[in-house]
mmCIF file of C-alpha atoms in Angstrom:
data_model
loop_
_atom_site.group_PDB
_atom_site.id
_atom_site.type_symbol
_atom_site.label_atom_id
_atom_site.label_comp_id
_atom_site.label_asym_id
_atom_site.label_seq_id
_atom_site.Cartn_x
_atom_site.Cartn_y
_atom_site.Cartn_z
ATOM 1 C CA MET A 1 -23.097 16.796 13.607
ATOM 2 C CA ARG A 2 -24.038 19.343 10.962
ATOM 3 C CA SER A 3 -24.915 17.976 7.530
ATOM 4 C CA ILE A 4 -23.197 19.467 4.482
ATOM 5 C CA TRP A 5 -25.440 17.918 1.812
ATOM 6 C CA ASN A 6 -28.931 16.450 1.612
ATOM 7 C CA GLY A 7 -30.018 13.930 -0.978
ATOM 8 C CA ALA A 8 -30.804 10.257 -1.405
ATOM 9 C CA ILE A 9 -29.122 6.933 -2.095
ATOM 10 C CA SER A 10 -30.386 5.326 -5.287
ATOM 11 C CA PHE A 11 -30.304 1.559 -4.711
ATOM 12 C CA GLY A 12 -32.009 0.053 -7.763
ATOM 13 C CA LEU A 13 -35.639 1.107 -7.352
ATOM 14 C CA VAL A 14 -35.061 1.867 -3.680
ATOM 15 C CA SER A 15 -34.498 5.489 -2.672
ATOM 16 C CA ILE A 16 -33.036 6.203 0.774
ATOM 17 C CA PRO A 17 -33.145 9.835 1.970
ATOM 18 C CA ILE A 18 -29.841 10.673 3.643
ATOM 19 C CA LYS A 19 -27.779 13.527 5.050
ATOM 20 C CA LEU A 20 -24.071 13.814 4.346
ATOM 21 C CA VAL A 21 -21.898 14.453 7.411
ATOM 22 C CA ASN A 22 -18.115 14.912 7.515
ATOM 23 C CA ALA A 23 -16.466 11.834 9.044
ATOM 24 C CA THR A 24 -13.068 13.474 9.458
ATOM 25 C CA GLU A 25 -11.726 16.771 10.726
ATOM 26 C CA SER A 26 -8.393 18.489 10.528
ATOM 27 C CA HIS A 27 -6.529 19.311 13.738
ATOM 28 C CA SER A 28 -3.664 21.057 12.002
ATOM 29 C CA ILE A 29 -2.672 24.429 13.485
ATOM 30 C CA SER A 30 -3.032 27.380 11.158
ATOM 31 C CA PHE A 31 -1.067 30.629 11.392
ATOM 32 C CA ARG A 32 -1.792 34.199 10.339
ATOM 33 C CA GLN A 33 0.552 36.393 8.393
ATOM 34 C CA ILE A 34 1.718 39.373 10.423
ATOM 35 C CA HIS A 35 3.895 42.433 10.000
ATOM 36 C CA LEU A 36 7.182 41.669 11.773
ATOM 37 C CA ASP A 37 7.761 45.263 12.848
ATOM 38 C CA ASP A 38 4.530 45.797 14.776
ATOM 39 C CA GLY A 39 2.714 42.448 14.706
ATOM 40 C CA GLY A 40 -0.187 43.771 12.650
ATOM 41 C CA ARG A 41 -2.307 41.324 10.614
ATOM 42 C CA ILE A 42 -1.645 41.073 6.899
ATOM 43 C CA ARG A 43 -4.921 40.742 5.000
ATOM 44 C CA TYR A 44 -5.695 40.117 1.375
ATOM 45 C CA ARG A 45 -8.305 42.358 -0.076
ATOM 46 C CA LYS A 46 -10.474 41.225 -2.947
ATOM 47 C CA VAL A 47 -10.310 44.024 -5.457
ATOM 48 C CA CYS A 48 -11.917 44.200 -8.884
ATOM 49 C CA GLU A 49 -9.162 44.787 -11.437
ATOM 50 C CA LEU A 50 -11.474 46.845 -13.658
ATOM 51 C CA ASP A 51 -12.593 49.549 -11.236
ATOM 52 C CA GLY A 52 -10.083 49.004 -8.413
ATOM 53 C CA GLU A 53 -12.835 48.739 -5.847
ATOM 54 C CA GLU A 54 -12.814 46.219 -2.989
ATOM 55 C CA VAL A 55 -15.760 43.821 -3.196
ATOM 56 C CA SER A 56 -17.509 41.680 -0.543
ATOM 57 C CA THR A 57 -18.051 37.934 -0.668
ATOM 58 C CA ALA A 58 -21.703 38.373 -1.622
ATOM 59 C CA GLU A 59 -20.633 40.234 -4.758
ATOM 60 C CA ILE A 60 -18.265 37.508 -5.913
ATOM 61 C CA GLY A 61 -19.393 34.858 -8.372
ATOM 62 C CA LYS A 62 -17.587 32.287 -10.528
ATOM 63 C CA GLY A 63 -16.624 32.254 -14.165
ATOM 64 C CA TYR A 64 -14.631 30.203 -16.691
ATOM 65 C CA GLU A 65 -11.596 31.809 -18.307
ATOM 66 C CA GLU A 66 -11.055 30.928 -21.948
ATOM 67 C CA ALA A 67 -7.751 30.798 -23.764
ATOM 68 C CA ASP A 68 -8.011 34.405 -24.949
ATOM 69 C CA GLY A 69 -8.562 35.648 -21.386
ATOM 70 C CA SER A 70 -12.266 36.335 -21.701
ATOM 71 C CA ILE A 71 -14.487 35.225 -18.812
ATOM 72 C CA ILE A 72 -17.744 33.289 -19.168
ATOM 73 C CA PRO A 73 -19.930 33.787 -16.048
ATOM 74 C CA ILE A 74 -21.288 30.568 -14.485
ATOM 75 C CA THR A 75 -24.035 30.739 -11.848
ATOM 76 C CA ASP A 76 -25.257 28.181 -9.304
ATOM 77 C CA GLU A 77 -28.540 28.048 -11.210
ATOM 78 C CA ASP A 78 -26.698 27.086 -14.377
ATOM 79 C CA LEU A 79 -25.020 24.190 -12.562
ATOM 80 C CA ALA A 80 -28.259 23.071 -10.895
ATOM 81 C CA GLN A 81 -29.966 22.752 -14.304
ATOM 82 C CA LEU A 82 -27.382 20.343 -15.704
ATOM 83 C CA PRO A 83 -28.975 17.009 -16.735
ATOM 84 C CA ILE A 84 -26.968 14.929 -14.270
ATOM 85 C CA ALA A 85 -28.774 12.251 -12.247
ATOM 86 C CA THR A 86 -26.271 12.525 -9.396
ATOM 87 C CA THR A 87 -26.990 16.192 -8.633
ATOM 88 C CA LYS A 88 -28.934 15.259 -5.498
ATOM 89 C CA THR A 89 -28.485 11.490 -5.559
ATOM 90 C CA ILE A 90 -25.779 9.032 -4.600
ATOM 91 C CA GLU A 91 -26.262 6.529 -7.385
ATOM 92 C CA ILE A 92 -24.915 3.030 -6.672
ATOM 93 C CA VAL A 93 -23.549 1.510 -9.888
ATOM 94 C CA SER A 94 -21.985 -1.764 -8.655
ATOM 95 C CA PHE A 95 -20.821 -3.889 -5.726
ATOM 96 C CA VAL A 96 -17.215 -5.124 -5.609
ATOM 97 C CA PRO A 97 -14.845 -6.775 -3.082
ATOM 98 C CA ALA A 98 -13.151 -4.183 -0.894
ATOM 99 C CA ASP A 99 -9.654 -5.332 -1.904
ATOM 100 C CA GLU A 100 -10.309 -4.236 -5.479
ATOM 101 C CA ILE A 101 -10.202 -0.592 -4.405
ATOM 102 C CA ASP A 102 -6.758 0.938 -4.747
ATOM 103 C CA PRO A 103 -5.903 2.885 -1.549
ATOM 104 C CA LEU A 104 -4.378 5.557 -3.805
ATOM 105 C CA GLN A 105 -7.924 6.479 -4.841
ATOM 106 C CA MET A 106 -9.083 7.205 -1.277
ATOM 107 C CA ASP A 107 -10.142 10.787 -0.627
ATOM 108 C CA ALA A 108 -12.377 12.474 1.957
ATOM 109 C CA ALA A 109 -14.674 10.362 4.160
ATOM 110 C CA TYR A 110 -18.312 10.996 5.107
ATOM 111 C CA TYR A 111 -21.040 9.400 7.217
ATOM 112 C CA LEU A 112 -24.423 8.829 5.592
ATOM 113 C CA ALA A 113 -27.226 9.438 8.095
ATOM 114 C CA ALA A 114 -30.804 8.314 7.535
ATOM 115 C CA ASN A 115 -32.905 11.444 6.908
ATOM 116 C CA GLY A 116 -36.237 10.883 8.623
ATOM 117 C CA PRO A 117 -38.210 7.901 10.005
ATOM 118 C CA THR A 118 -39.124 6.616 6.544
ATOM 119 C CA ALA A 119 -35.444 6.184 5.684
ATOM 120 C CA ALA A 120 -34.686 3.851 8.628
ATOM 121 C CA LYS A 121 -35.960 0.651 6.989
ATOM 122 C CA PRO A 122 -34.238 0.938 3.562
ATOM 123 C CA TYR A 123 -31.105 2.321 5.245
ATOM 124 C CA THR A 124 -30.898 -0.742 7.504
ATOM 125 C CA LEU A 125 -31.583 -3.033 4.543
ATOM 126 C CA LEU A 126 -28.654 -1.627 2.564
ATOM 127 C CA ARG A 127 -26.376 -1.727 5.617
ATOM 128 C CA GLU A 128 -27.137 -5.379 6.376
ATOM 129 C CA ALA A 129 -26.827 -6.340 2.687
ATOM 130 C CA LEU A 130 -23.347 -4.788 2.580
ATOM 131 C CA LYS A 131 -22.392 -6.641 5.777
ATOM 132 C CA ARG A 132 -23.554 -10.034 4.561
ATOM 133 C CA SER A 133 -22.060 -9.730 1.094
ATOM 134 C CA ARG A 134 -18.724 -8.474 2.473
ATOM 135 C CA ARG A 135 -18.586 -6.094 -0.448
ATOM 136 C CA VAL A 136 -18.529 -2.344 -0.925
ATOM 137 C CA ALA A 137 -20.756 -0.268 -3.146
ATOM 138 C CA ILE A 138 -19.340 1.937 -5.892
ATOM 139 C CA ALA A 139 -21.411 5.062 -6.442
ATOM 140 C CA LYS A 140 -21.482 8.412 -8.223
ATOM 141 C CA TYR A 141 -22.511 11.684 -6.590
ATOM 142 C CA ALA A 142 -22.209 15.420 -7.210
ATOM 143 C CA LEU A 143 -20.708 17.714 -4.583
ATOM 144 C CA ARG A 144 -19.243 21.219 -4.664
ATOM 145 C CA GLY A 145 -19.719 21.762 -8.359
ATOM 146 C CA ARG A 146 -18.437 18.455 -9.730
ATOM 147 C CA GLU A 147 -19.411 14.818 -10.076
ATOM 148 C CA ARG A 148 -17.407 12.467 -7.899
ATOM 149 C CA LEU A 149 -16.813 8.785 -7.366
ATOM 150 C CA GLY A 150 -17.479 7.165 -3.998
ATOM 151 C CA MET A 151 -17.284 3.897 -2.104
ATOM 152 C CA LEU A 152 -19.913 2.919 0.474
ATOM 153 C CA ARG A 153 -19.021 0.549 3.329
ATOM 154 C CA VAL A 154 -20.276 -0.260 6.818
ATOM 155 C CA VAL A 155 -18.574 1.222 9.903
ATOM 156 C CA ASP A 156 -20.165 -0.117 13.093
ATOM 157 C CA ASP A 157 -23.882 0.507 12.486
ATOM 158 C CA VAL A 158 -23.419 3.362 10.030
ATOM 159 C CA ILE A 159 -22.923 3.516 6.271
ATOM 160 C CA ALA A 160 -19.794 5.495 5.475
ATOM 161 C CA MET A 161 -18.804 6.883 2.090
ATOM 162 C CA HIS A 162 -15.229 7.457 0.956
ATOM 163 C CA GLY A 163 -14.674 9.860 -1.870
ATOM 164 C CA LEU A 164 -12.576 8.258 -4.598
ATOM 165 C CA LEU A 165 -10.389 9.825 -7.214
ATOM 166 C CA TRP A 166 -11.291 8.971 -10.759
ATOM 167 C CA PRO A 167 -8.994 6.357 -12.321
ATOM 168 C CA ASP A 168 -7.508 8.928 -14.709
ATOM 169 C CA GLU A 169 -6.535 11.101 -11.731
ATOM 170 C CA ILE A 170 -4.023 8.525 -10.480
ATOM 171 C CA ARG A 171 -0.604 9.183 -11.958
ATOM 172 C CA ALA A 172 1.548 6.308 -13.155
ATOM 173 C CA PRO A 173 4.692 5.812 -10.997
ATOM 174 C CA GLU A 174 7.103 6.382 -13.871
ATOM 175 C CA GLY A 175 10.701 7.069 -12.854
ATOM 176 C CA VAL A 176 9.947 6.580 -9.166
ATOM 177 C CA ALA A 177 11.391 3.093 -8.580
ATOM 178 C CA PRO A 178 15.157 2.700 -7.980
ATOM 179 C CA GLU A 179 17.169 2.599 -11.167
ATOM 180 C CA GLY A 180 19.208 -0.487 -12.015
ATOM 181 C CA LYS A 181 18.878 -4.046 -10.801
ATOM 182 C CA VAL A 182 19.009 -4.510 -7.055
ATOM 183 C CA SER A 183 19.239 -7.964 -5.484
ATOM 184 C CA VAL A 184 18.090 -8.774 -1.961
ATOM 185 C CA ARG A 185 19.436 -11.830 -0.165
ATOM 186 C CA ASP A 186 17.277 -14.284 1.752
ATOM 187 C CA ALA A 187 19.256 -13.510 4.892
ATOM 188 C CA GLU A 188 18.300 -9.842 4.637
ATOM 189 C CA LEU A 189 14.654 -10.764 4.081
ATOM 190 C CA ASP A 190 14.759 -13.033 7.145
ATOM 191 C CA LEU A 191 16.032 -10.169 9.290
ATOM 192 C CA ALA A 192 13.447 -7.798 7.830
ATOM 193 C CA ASP A 193 10.705 -10.315 8.669
ATOM 194 C CA ALA A 194 12.074 -10.649 12.187
ATOM 195 C CA LEU A 195 12.073 -6.856 12.601
ATOM 196 C CA MET A 196 8.465 -6.689 11.417
ATOM 197 C CA ALA A 197 7.509 -9.401 13.891
ATOM 198 C CA THR A 198 9.378 -7.644 16.713
ATOM 199 C CA LEU A 199 7.664 -4.320 16.073
ATOM 200 C CA GLY A 200 4.355 -6.176 15.975
ATOM 201 C CA GLU A 201 1.021 -4.404 15.712
ATOM 202 C CA VAL A 202 -0.067 -1.072 17.126
ATOM 203 C CA GLU A 203 -3.384 0.158 18.412
ATOM 204 C CA MET A 204 -4.296 2.855 15.888
ATOM 205 C CA ALA A 205 -6.167 4.866 18.525
ATOM 206 C CA SER A 206 -2.917 5.243 20.498
ATOM 207 C CA LEU A 207 -1.155 7.167 17.701
ATOM 208 C CA THR A 208 -1.018 10.935 18.192
ATOM 209 C CA ASP A 209 0.312 13.966 16.352
ATOM 210 C CA GLU A 210 3.368 14.771 18.484
ATOM 211 C CA TYR A 211 4.341 17.744 16.320
ATOM 212 C CA ARG A 212 0.948 19.403 16.818
ATOM 213 C CA GLU A 213 1.100 18.752 20.571
ATOM 214 C CA ALA A 214 4.561 20.349 20.734
ATOM 215 C CA VAL A 215 3.331 23.412 18.808
ATOM 216 C CA GLU A 216 0.319 23.761 21.129
ATOM 217 C CA ALA A 217 2.575 23.528 24.185
ATOM 218 C CA MET A 218 4.859 26.194 22.711
ATOM 219 C CA ILE A 219 1.907 28.517 22.034
ATOM 220 C CA THR A 220 0.627 28.034 25.596
ATOM 221 C CA ALA A 221 4.068 28.765 27.050
ATOM 222 C CA LYS A 222 4.444 31.885 24.911
ATOM 223 C CA SER A 223 1.022 33.165 25.949
ATOM 224 C CA GLU A 224 1.959 32.704 29.624
ATOM 225 C CA GLY A 225 5.380 34.292 29.154
ATOM 226 C CA ALA A 226 7.199 31.162 30.290
ATOM 227 C CA PHE A 227 8.595 30.006 26.959
ATOM 228 C CA GLU A 228 12.259 29.076 26.869
ATOM 229 C CA PRO A 229 13.631 28.168 23.453
ATOM 230 C CA ALA A 230 15.395 24.822 23.469
ATOM 231 C CA THR A 231 18.840 24.354 22.035
ATOM 232 C CA GLU A 232 18.694 23.207 18.473
ATOM 233 C CA ALA A 233 19.599 19.544 18.093
ATOM 234 C CA GLU A 234 22.293 18.727 15.621
ATOM 235 C CA VAL A 235 21.024 16.471 12.854
ATOM 236 C CA GLU A 236 23.521 14.687 10.700
ATOM 237 C CA PRO A 237 22.720 14.653 6.985
ATOM 238 C CA ALA A 238 21.339 11.311 5.877
ATOM 239 C CA GLY A 239 22.586 11.386 2.307
ATOM 240 C CA GLY A 240 25.812 9.957 0.971
ATOM 241 C CA LYS A 241 26.293 7.265 3.603
ATOM 242 C CA VAL A 242 27.027 3.649 2.770
ATOM 243 C CA ILE A 243 25.489 1.445 5.452
ATOM 244 C CA ASP A 244 25.820 -2.213 6.338
ATOM 245 C CA LEU A 245 22.250 -3.343 5.734
ATOM 246 C CA MET A 246 22.596 -6.538 7.748
ATOM 247 C CA ALA A 247 24.088 -4.700 10.735
ATOM 248 C CA ALA A 248 21.391 -2.028 10.524
ATOM 249 C CA LEU A 249 18.652 -4.672 10.536
ATOM 250 C CA GLU A 250 20.230 -6.507 13.467
ATOM 251 C CA ASN A 251 20.575 -3.278 15.468
ATOM 252 C CA SER A 252 16.973 -2.383 14.618
ATOM 253 C CA VAL A 253 15.736 -5.712 15.979
ATOM 254 C CA ARG A 254 17.731 -5.228 19.199
ATOM 255 C CA ALA A 255 16.432 -1.678 19.619
ATOM 256 C CA ALA A 256 12.833 -2.752 18.965
ATOM 257 C CA LYS A 257 13.060 -5.549 21.506
ATOM 258 C CA ALA A 258 14.654 -3.240 24.068
ATOM 259 C CA SER A 259 11.889 -0.654 23.604
ATOM 260 C CA ARG A 260 9.284 -3.370 24.190
ATOM 261 C CA GLY A 261 11.095 -4.494 27.341
ATOM 262 C CA GLU A 262 11.640 -8.022 26.069
ATOM 263 C CA ALA A 263 14.306 -10.221 27.645
ATOM 264 C CA GLY A 264 17.342 -11.136 25.613
ATOM 265 C CA SER A 265 17.338 -7.919 23.639
ATOM 266 C CA GLU A 266 21.130 -7.832 23.682
ATOM 267 C CA SER A 267 21.282 -11.056 21.725
ATOM 268 C CA GLY A 268 18.204 -10.388 19.648
ATOM 269 C CA SER A 269 20.097 -10.509 16.397
ATOM 270 C CA LYS A 270 21.348 -14.039 17.026
ATOM 271 C CA ALA A 271 18.311 -16.046 18.035
ATOM 272 C CA GLY A 272 14.590 -16.128 17.443
ATOM 273 C CA SER A 273 11.770 -16.750 15.071
ATOM 274 C CA LYS A 274 9.244 -14.774 13.067
ATOM 275 C CA ALA A 275 6.345 -15.621 15.366
ATOM 276 C CA GLY A 276 8.284 -14.990 18.572
ATOM 277 C CA ALA A 277 9.664 -11.645 17.432
ATOM 278 C CA GLU A 278 13.240 -12.918 17.477
ATOM 279 C CA VAL A 279 15.892 -13.305 14.846
ATOM 280 C CA THR A 280 16.908 -16.597 13.300
ATOM 281 C CA PRO A 281 20.686 -17.117 13.330
ATOM 282 C CA ILE A 282 22.180 -16.288 9.964
ATOM 283 C CA ARG A 283 25.555 -17.582 8.875
ATOM 284 C CA ARG A 284 27.337 -15.218 6.579
ATOM 285 C CA LYS A 285 29.292 -17.035 3.885
ATOM 286 C CA SER A 286 32.181 -15.588 1.950
ATOM 287 C CA ALA A 287 31.937 -15.861 -1.826
ATOM 288 C CA ALA A 288 35.517 -17.125 -2.073
ATOM 289 C CA ALA A 289 35.196 -19.726 0.669
ATOM 290 C CA PRO A 290 35.289 -23.381 -0.499
ATOM 291 C CA LYS A 291 32.203 -25.492 0.055
ATOM 292 C CA THR A 292 34.162 -28.517 1.368
ATOM 293 C CA ALA A 293 33.697 -29.603 4.970
ATOM 294 C CA SER A 294 36.341 -28.219 7.280
ATOM 295 C CA ALA A 295 37.001 -27.620 10.922
ATOM 296 C CA PRO A 296 34.975 -24.768 12.510
ATOM 297 C CA LYS A 297 36.591 -21.389 12.035
ATOM 298 C CA ALA A 298 37.260 -18.814 14.697
ATOM 299 C CA VAL A 299 34.500 -16.218 15.086
ATOM 300 C CA GLY A 300 35.191 -12.772 16.507
ATOM 301 C CA GLY A 301 38.739 -13.684 17.573
ATOM 302 C CA LYS A 302 37.596 -16.641 19.721
ATOM 303 C CA LYS A 303 38.244 -20.301 19.028
ATOM 304 C CA SER A 304 35.264 -22.344 17.995
ATOM 305 C CA THR A 305 33.505 -24.584 20.505
ATOM 306 C CA ALA A 306 34.103 -27.693 18.417
ATOM 307 C CA SER A 307 37.855 -27.017 18.259
ATOM 308 C CA THR A 308 38.061 -26.388 21.999
ATOM 309 C CA ALA A 309 36.078 -29.525 22.742
ATOM 310 C CA GLY A 310 38.379 -31.546 20.480
ATOM 311 C CA LYS A 311 41.455 -30.264 22.255
ATOM 312 C CA LYS A 312 39.951 -30.966 25.652
ATOM 313 C CA THR A 313 39.115 -34.515 24.589
ATOM 314 C CA ALA A 314 42.649 -35.082 23.303
ATOM 315 C CA ALA A 315 44.121 -33.736 26.542
ATOM 316 C CA GLY A 316 41.830 -35.997 28.539
ATOM 317 C CA THR A 317 42.888 -39.017 26.484
ATOM 318 C CA LYS A 318 46.565 -38.232 27.066
ATOM 319 C CA LYS A 319 46.027 -37.885 30.809
ATOM 320 C CA SER A 320 44.135 -41.171 30.915
ATOM 321 C CA ALA A 321 46.942 -42.950 29.018
ATOM 322 C CA SER A 322 49.510 -41.420 31.363
ATOM 323 C CA ARG A 323 47.565 -42.623 34.374
ATOM 324 C CA LYS A 324 47.329 -46.138 32.939
ATOM 325 C CA SER A 325 51.077 -46.192 32.241
ATOM 326 C CA THR A 326 51.874 -45.053 35.807
ATOM 327 C CA THR A 327 49.551 -47.687 37.246
ATOM 328 C CA ALA A 328 51.169 -50.394 35.122
ATOM 329 C CA LYS A 329 54.641 -49.328 36.267
ATOM 330 C CA SER A 330 53.620 -49.342 39.912
ATOM 331 C CA THR A 331 52.111 -52.783 39.545
ATOM 332 C CA ALA A 332 55.263 -54.111 37.864
ATOM 333 C CA LYS A 333 57.501 -52.696 40.626
ATOM 334 C CA SER A 334 55.307 -54.138 43.345
ATOM 335 C CA THR A 335 55.288 -57.529 41.655
ATOM 336 C CA ALA A 336 59.081 -57.493 41.266
ATOM 337 C CA LYS A 337 59.579 -56.615 44.939
ATOM 338 C CA THR A 338 57.253 -59.353 46.082
ATOM 339 C CA ALA A 339 58.997 -61.907 43.852
ATOM 340 C CA ALA A 340 62.417 -60.857 45.128
ATOM 341 C CA LYS A 341 61.305 -61.203 48.741
ATOM 342 C CA SER A 342 59.827 -64.640 48.082
ATOM 343 C CA THR A 343 63.024 -65.759 46.371
ATOM 344 C CA ALA A 344 65.162 -64.500 49.264
ATOM 345 C CA ARG A 345 62.997 -66.272 51.802
ATOM 346 C CA ALA A 346 63.121 -69.492 49.797
ATOM 347 C CA ALA A 347 66.937 -69.236 49.544
ATOM 348 C CA THR A 348 67.271 -68.631 53.307
ATOM 349 C CA LYS A 349 65.138 -71.663 54.136
ATOM 350 C CA SER A 350 67.114 -73.808 51.707
ATOM 351 C CA THR A 351 70.462 -72.687 53.277
ATOM 352 C CA SER A 352 69.155 -73.338 56.786
ATOM 353 C CA LYS A 353 68.055 -76.842 55.885
ATOM 354 C CA ALA A 354 71.441 -77.613 54.280
ATOM 355 C CA ALA A 355 73.304 -76.444 57.380
ATOM 356 C CA SER A 356 71.138 -78.610 59.643
ATOM 357 C CA ALA A 357 71.710 -81.631 57.458
ATOM 358 C CA LYS A 358 75.507 -81.143 57.583
ATOM 359 C CA LYS A 359 75.457 -80.902 61.392
ATOM 360 C CA ALA A 360 73.459 -84.131 61.701
ATOM 361 C CA THR A 361 75.821 -85.985 59.410
ATOM 362 C CA ALA A 362 78.851 -84.795 61.369
ATOM 363 C CA LYS A 363 77.369 -86.037 64.676
ATOM 364 C CA LYS A 364 76.738 -89.524 63.314
ATOM 365 C CA ALA A 365 80.204 -89.869 61.814
ATOM 366 C CA ALA A 366 82.137 -88.854 64.957
ATOM 367 C CA PRO A 367 81.518 -91.980 67.223
ATOM 368 C CA ARG A 368 82.419 -94.334 64.451
ATOM 369 C CA LYS A 369 85.891 -92.830 64.269
ATOM 370 C CA ARG A 370 86.434 -93.258 68.032
ATOM 371 C CA ALA A 371 85.462 -96.981 67.989
ATOM 372 C CA SER A 372 87.878 -97.851 65.347
ATOM 373 C CA ALA A 373 90.692 -96.342 67.371
#
């Protein structure tokens, strides 16, 4: 990679020769301005306003415009002679924990490459010291005509430097936060946590610029003469809608689980946990509802399970009592029949015995009457 700046890192009394290399690059697609009638390029000519002549880049310098409009010429030699220690040096001023750096200050990123064999030893020393301390180095350096603030940290086996904005370049967020007091319920936070857990983490290397890819595909199709403009999708305006936040969160959890191919995505808003990427059941309470214990209410037009179970139990009890009553009646009837039969048999035997006794008595009495005659 081509270096854009050569200098040294000043680490106490240690000087480390380095080369500055861009760590990032822009893949954005740039367009030219053209004349719509014939497609000709539109160019901007650099013309001197005093003589009206077009000038080349080599003839263009820099100058500072004062309040009255006069220009003070400034040359590269003038800037090089400024008594600034960071003109060709990245001067480390302190070491701080990485979490003390506000991400709002982050600017361009660079790799610092050791410049020559003699730089390998001190370069490695600084890299290993940063690793072991788990800190980052805050430094000053001069680049492109101004002094800048930087942060040095270790990326793999390389020292990287992030340009930082100066603290006074960060604007205060005045008037940005929502106006008025807004309250968030624990139930809404629980669903938000569940949605975060469901979405999970993403491999940063897998993220791509889909807009740029679509533009490149369109350019390729146009160049090959096979471009067919797609029908414009209708987009509903997002403003002015009042949404049910709880319903939106629940639907978001279901959609996230469905996109990940997880089972039970249809009921994702009714069961789960933060760790398992599911939603904990949330009971919505009405503000006017009493807090006394009562029978379970119907949900979604269906009777509650507890109520149904209670009714089933009562029905079962009634059936059981009915069966017992029927059994008792049957037993009583059977007992009565048996008793009646026994009584009839006993009466028959008693009658038979009485008849036999009468016959025997009559036989004995008959001869006596004849003898007396």
